[in-house]
JSON list of C-alpha atoms in Angstrom, two decimals:
[
{"chain": "R", "resi": 1, "resn": "VAL", "atom": "CA", "xyz": [-67.57, 4.17, -8.87]},
{"chain": "R", "resi": 2, "resn": "GLN", "atom": "CA", "xyz": [-68.55, 6.62, -6.18]},
{"chain": "R", "resi": 3, "resn": "LEU", "atom": "CA", "xyz": [-70.44, 9.84, -6.74]},
{"chain": "R", "resi": 4, "resn": "GLN", "atom": "CA", "xyz": [-70.21, 12.69, -4.26]},
{"chain": "R", "resi": 5, "resn": "ALA", "atom": "CA", "xyz": [-72.80, 15.44, -4.63]},
{"chain": "R", "resi": 6, "resn": "SER", "atom": "CA", "xyz": [-72.42, 18.76, -2.87]},
{"chain": "R", "resi": 7, "resn": "GLY", "atom": "CA", "xyz": [-73.57, 22.36, -2.97]},
{"chain": "R", "resi": 8, "resn": "GLY", "atom": "CA", "xyz": [-77.08, 22.10, -1.60]},
{"chain": "R", "resi": 9, "resn": "GLY", "atom": "CA", "xyz": [-78.47, 24.54, 0.91]},
{"chain": "R", "resi": 10, "resn": "LEU", "atom": "CA", "xyz": [-81.14, 27.07, 1.72]},
{"chain": "R", "resi": 11, "resn": "VAL", "atom": "CA", "xyz": [-81.86, 29.82, -0.80]},
{"chain": "R", "resi": 12, "resn": "GLN", "atom": "CA", "xyz": [-84.63, 32.34, -1.32]},
{"chain": "R", "resi": 13, "resn": "ALA", "atom": "CA", "xyz": [-86.94, 32.13, -4.28]},
{"chain": "R", "resi": 14, "resn": "GLY", "atom": "CA", "xyz": [-85.32, 33.75, -7.30]},
{"chain": "R", "resi": 15, "resn": "GLY", "atom": "CA", "xyz": [-81.84, 32.86, -6.10]},
{"chain": "R", "resi": 16, "resn": "SER", "atom": "CA", "xyz": [-79.23, 30.52, -7.53]},
{"chain": "R", "resi": 17, "resn": "LEU", "atom": "CA", "xyz": [-77.24, 27.50, -6.45]},
{"chain": "R", "resi": 18, "resn": "ARG", "atom": "CA", "xyz": [-74.67, 25.34, -8.16]},
{"chain": "R", "resi": 19, "resn": "LEU", "atom": "CA", "xyz": [-74.49, 21.67, -7.33]},
{"chain": "R", "resi": 20, "resn": "SER", "atom": "CA", "xyz": [-71.39, 19.61, -8.00]},
{"chain": "R", "resi": 21, "resn": "CYS", "atom": "CA", "xyz": [-70.99, 15.89, -8.38]},
{"chain": "R", "resi": 22, "resn": "GLU", "atom": "CA", "xyz": [-67.50, 14.44, -8.36]},
{"chain": "R", "resi": 23, "resn": "ALA", "atom": "CA", "xyz": [-67.10, 10.92, -9.64]},
{"chain": "R", "resi": 24, "resn": "SER", "atom": "CA", "xyz": [-64.35, 8.53, -8.70]},
{"chain": "R", "resi": 25, "resn": "GLY", "atom": "CA", "xyz": [-63.17, 5.91, -11.09]},
{"chain": "R", "resi": 26, "resn": "ASP", "atom": "CA", "xyz": [-62.35, 5.79, -14.77]},
{"chain": "R", "resi": 27, "resn": "SER", "atom": "CA", "xyz": [-64.09, 8.58, -16.68]},
{"chain": "R", "resi": 28, "resn": "SER", "atom": "CA", "xyz": [-63.82, 6.64, -19.93]},
{"chain": "R", "resi": 29, "resn": "SER", "atom": "CA", "xyz": [-66.60, 4.35, -18.71]},
{"chain": "R", "resi": 30, "resn": "LYS", "atom": "CA", "xyz": [-69.12, 7.17, -18.54]},
{"chain": "R", "resi": 31, "resn": "TYR", "atom": "CA", "xyz": [-71.82, 7.46, -21.17]},
{"chain": "R", "resi": 32, "resn": "ASN", "atom": "CA", "xyz": [-73.77, 10.23, -19.53]},
{"chain": "R", "resi": 33, "resn": "MET", "atom": "CA", "xyz": [-74.37, 11.87, -16.17]},
{"chain": "R", "resi": 34, "resn": "GLY", "atom": "CA", "xyz": [-77.81, 12.75, -14.92]},
{"chain": "R", "resi": 35, "resn": "TRP", "atom": "CA", "xyz": [-79.40, 14.82, -12.22]},
{"chain": "R", "resi": 36, "resn": "PHE", "atom": "CA", "xyz": [-82.56, 13.73, -10.46]},
{"chain": "R", "resi": 37, "resn": "ARG", "atom": "CA", "xyz": [-84.52, 15.07, -7.52]},
{"chain": "R", "resi": 38, "resn": "ARG", "atom": "CA", "xyz": [-86.99, 13.85, -4.95]},
{"chain": "R", "resi": 39, "resn": "PRO", "atom": "CA", "xyz": [-89.34, 16.56, -3.65]},
{"chain": "R", "resi": 40, "resn": "PRO", "atom": "CA", "xyz": [-90.76, 16.06, -0.15]},
{"chain": "R", "resi": 41, "resn": "GLY", "atom": "CA", "xyz": [-93.40, 13.35, -0.20]},
{"chain": "R", "resi": 42, "resn": "LYS", "atom": "CA", "xyz": [-93.05, 12.72, -3.92]},
{"chain": "R", "resi": 43, "resn": "GLU", "atom": "CA", "xyz": [-91.38, 10.28, -6.26]},
{"chain": "R", "resi": 44, "resn": "ARG", "atom": "CA", "xyz": [-87.95, 10.84, -7.70]},
{"chain": "R", "resi": 45, "resn": "GLU", "atom": "CA", "xyz": [-87.99, 12.74, -10.98]},
{"chain": "R", "resi": 46, "resn": "PHE", "atom": "CA", "xyz": [-85.60, 13.43, -13.79]},
{"chain": "R", "resi": 47, "resn": "VAL", "atom": "CA", "xyz": [-84.03, 16.90, -13.91]},
{"chain": "R", "resi": 48, "resn": "GLY", "atom": "CA", "xyz": [-81.55, 16.73, -16.76]},
{"chain": "R", "resi": 49, "resn": "ALA", "atom": "CA", "xyz": [-78.54, 14.94, -18.18]},
{"chain": "R", "resi": 50, "resn": "ILE", "atom": "CA", "xyz": [-75.38, 15.45, -20.18]},
{"chain": "R", "resi": 51, "resn": "THR", "atom": "CA", "xyz": [-73.46, 13.13, -22.47]},
{"chain": "R", "resi": 52, "resn": "TRP", "atom": "CA", "xyz": [-69.96, 12.77, -21.13]},
{"chain": "R", "resi": 53, "resn": "SER", "atom": "CA", "xyz": [-68.05, 12.86, -24.39]},
{"chain": "R", "resi": 54, "resn": "GLY", "atom": "CA", "xyz": [-70.05, 15.35, -26.45]},
{"chain": "R", "resi": 55, "resn": "GLY", "atom": "CA", "xyz": [-71.58, 17.52, -23.74]},
{"chain": "R", "resi": 56, "resn": "MET", "atom": "CA", "xyz": [-75.09, 17.35, -25.19]},
{"chain": "R", "resi": 57, "resn": "THR", "atom": "CA", "xyz": [-77.71, 18.27, -22.60]},
{"chain": "R", "resi": 58, "resn": "TRP", "atom": "CA", "xyz": [-81.44, 17.81, -22.16]},
{"chain": "R", "resi": 59, "resn": "TYR", "atom": "CA", "xyz": [-83.81, 18.83, -19.39]},
{"chain": "R", "resi": 60, "resn": "ALA", "atom": "CA", "xyz": [-87.19, 18.26, -17.86]},
{"chain": "R", "resi": 61, "resn": "ASP", "atom": "CA", "xyz": [-89.72, 20.88, -18.94]},
{"chain": "R", "resi": 62, "resn": "SER", "atom": "CA", "xyz": [-90.06, 22.09, -15.36]},
{"chain": "R", "resi": 63, "resn": "VAL", "atom": "CA", "xyz": [-86.46, 23.32, -15.26]},
{"chain": "R", "resi": 64, "resn": "LYS", "atom": "CA", "xyz": [-85.77, 24.15, -18.90]},
{"chain": "R", "resi": 65, "resn": "GLY", "atom": "CA", "xyz": [-84.38, 27.65, -19.24]},
{"chain": "R", "resi": 66, "resn": "ARG", "atom": "CA", "xyz": [-83.52, 27.90, -15.54]},
{"chain": "R", "resi": 67, "resn": "PHE", "atom": "CA", "xyz": [-81.12, 25.00, -14.95]},
{"chain": "R", "resi": 68, "resn": "ALA", "atom": "CA", "xyz": [-77.95, 24.18, -16.85]},
{"chain": "R", "resi": 69, "resn": "ILE", "atom": "CA", "xyz": [-75.74, 21.10, -16.69]},
{"chain": "R", "resi": 70, "resn": "SER", "atom": "CA", "xyz": [-72.06, 21.15, -17.52]},
{"chain": "R", "resi": 71, "resn": "ARG", "atom": "CA", "xyz": [-69.12, 18.87, -16.96]},
{"chain": "R", "resi": 72, "resn": "ASP", "atom": "CA", "xyz": [-65.39, 19.14, -16.41]},
{"chain": "R", "resi": 73, "resn": "ILE", "atom": "CA", "xyz": [-63.81, 16.01, -17.82]},
{"chain": "R", "resi": 74, "resn": "ALA", "atom": "CA", "xyz": [-60.41, 16.71, -16.25]},
{"chain": "R", "resi": 75, "resn": "LYS", "atom": "CA", "xyz": [-62.00, 16.97, -12.82]},
{"chain": "R", "resi": 76, "resn": "ASN", "atom": "CA", "xyz": [-64.43, 14.09, -13.44]},
{"chain": "R", "resi": 77, "resn": "THR", "atom": "CA", "xyz": [-67.16, 16.40, -12.19]},
{"chain": "R", "resi": 78, "resn": "VAL", "atom": "CA", "xyz": [-70.63, 17.35, -13.38]},
{"chain": "R", "resi": 79, "resn": "TYR", "atom": "CA", "xyz": [-72.41, 20.54, -12.34]},
{"chain": "R", "resi": 80, "resn": "LEU", "atom": "CA", "xyz": [-76.00, 21.65, -12.06]},
{"chain": "R", "resi": 81, "resn": "GLN", "atom": "CA", "xyz": [-76.40, 25.41, -12.18]},
{"chain": "R", "resi": 82, "resn": "MET", "atom": "CA", "xyz": [-79.83, 26.33, -10.87]},
{"chain": "R", "resi": 83, "resn": "ASN", "atom": "CA", "xyz": [-81.13, 29.86, -11.45]},
{"chain": "R", "resi": 84, "resn": "ASN", "atom": "CA", "xyz": [-84.40, 31.57, -10.66]},
{"chain": "R", "resi": 85, "resn": "LEU", "atom": "CA", "xyz": [-85.16, 28.92, -8.09]},
{"chain": "R", "resi": 86, "resn": "LYS", "atom": "CA", "xyz": [-88.75, 28.35, -7.02]},
{"chain": "R", "resi": 87, "resn": "PRO", "atom": "CA", "xyz": [-90.17, 26.80, -3.85]},
{"chain": "R", "resi": 88, "resn": "GLU", "atom": "CA", "xyz": [-91.27, 23.81, -5.92]},
{"chain": "R", "resi": 89, "resn": "ASP", "atom": "CA", "xyz": [-87.59, 23.12, -6.68]},
{"chain": "R", "resi": 90, "resn": "THR", "atom": "CA", "xyz": [-87.14, 22.10, -3.05]},
{"chain": "R", "resi": 91, "resn": "ALA", "atom": "CA", "xyz": [-85.89, 18.52, -3.08]},
{"chain": "R", "resi": 92, "resn": "VAL", "atom": "CA", "xyz": [-83.02, 16.19, -2.45]},
{"chain": "R", "resi": 93, "resn": "TYR", "atom": "CA", "xyz": [-80.93, 16.27, -5.60]},
{"chain": "R", "resi": 94, "resn": "TYR", "atom": "CA", "xyz": [-79.04, 13.23, -6.80]},
{"chain": "R", "resi": 95, "resn": "CYS", "atom": "CA", "xyz": [-76.45, 12.74, -9.48]},
{"chain": "R", "resi": 96, "resn": "ALA", "atom": "CA", "xyz": [-76.19, 9.48, -11.34]},
{"chain": "R", "resi": 97, "resn": "GLU", "atom": "CA", "xyz": [-73.93, 7.89, -13.91]},
{"chain": "R", "resi": 98, "resn": "LYS", "atom": "CA", "xyz": [-74.89, 5.76, -16.88]},
{"chain": "R", "resi": 99, "resn": "THR", "atom": "CA", "xyz": [-72.20, 3.66, -18.53]},
{"chain": "R", "resi": 100, "resn": "SER", "atom": "CA", "xyz": [-74.10, 2.50, -21.59]},
{"chain": "R", "resi": 101, "resn": "SER", "atom": "CA", "xyz": [-76.54, 3.81, -24.17]},
{"chain": "R", "resi": 102, "resn": "ALA", "atom": "CA", "xyz": [-78.14, 0.38, -24.37]},
{"chain": "R", "resi": 103, "resn": "THR", "atom": "CA", "xyz": [-80.30, 0.93, -21.30]},
{"chain": "R", "resi": 104, "resn": "ALA", "atom": "CA", "xyz": [-82.29, 3.74, -19.77]},
{"chain": "R", "resi": 105, "resn": "LEU", "atom": "CA", "xyz": [-81.14, 2.74, -16.30]},
{"chain": "R", "resi": 106, "resn": "TYR", "atom": "CA", "xyz": [-78.42, 4.57, -14.41]},
{"chain": "R", "resi": 107, "resn": "ASP", "atom": "CA", "xyz": [-75.71, 2.39, -12.92]},
{"chain": "R", "resi": 108, "resn": "TYR", "atom": "CA", "xyz": [-74.39, 4.49, -10.06]},
{"chain": "R", "resi": 109, "resn": "TRP", "atom": "CA", "xyz": [-76.01, 7.01, -7.74]},
{"chain": "R", "resi": 110, "resn": "GLY", "atom": "CA", "xyz": [-74.72, 9.65, -5.37]},
{"chain": "R", "resi": 111, "resn": "GLN", "atom": "CA", "xyz": [-76.01, 10.16, -1.85]},
{"chain": "R", "resi": 112, "resn": "GLY", "atom": "CA", "xyz": [-78.03, 13.29, -2.55]},
{"chain": "R", "resi": 113, "resn": "THR", "atom": "CA", "xyz": [-77.83, 16.89, -1.44]},
{"chain": "R", "resi": 114, "resn": "LEU", "atom": "CA", "xyz": [-80.75, 18.88, -0.06]},
{"chain": "R", "resi": 115, "resn": "VAL", "atom": "CA", "xyz": [-81.90, 22.07, -1.74]},
{"chain": "R", "resi": 116, "resn": "THR", "atom": "CA", "xyz": [-84.49, 24.15, 0.08]},
{"chain": "R", "resi": 117, "resn": "VAL", "atom": "CA", "xyz": [-86.04, 27.17, -1.61]},
{"chain": "R", "resi": 118, "resn": "SER", "atom": "CA", "xyz": [-87.94, 29.54, 0.65]},
{"chain": "R", "resi": 119, "resn": "SER", "atom": "CA", "xyz": [-90.73, 31.78, -0.59]}
]
């Protein structure tokens, strides 16, 4: 499985970006897809996730109400719509795939895409 994230860039505070993550491989093996980020000089943190079959989503408190995750099963792609961006959202964003509900660990990771929010 390979994950290819794209859509990062430079945006002003209050603006929007949509990240995409296209996954290769058999989509039937997916349990859920997650988005994570690593702010400059900080540890990686959870942003949100979506179950692949049912489309249920959940988010970190820091992005709730501003970010939305969706998926297109036919395109094997997950999206992260980011609205009302803040400078503290600046980070490298990663998508990840989990193939089982039996573990909290994600099995596959994308290479990351940089989002920079200017004040």
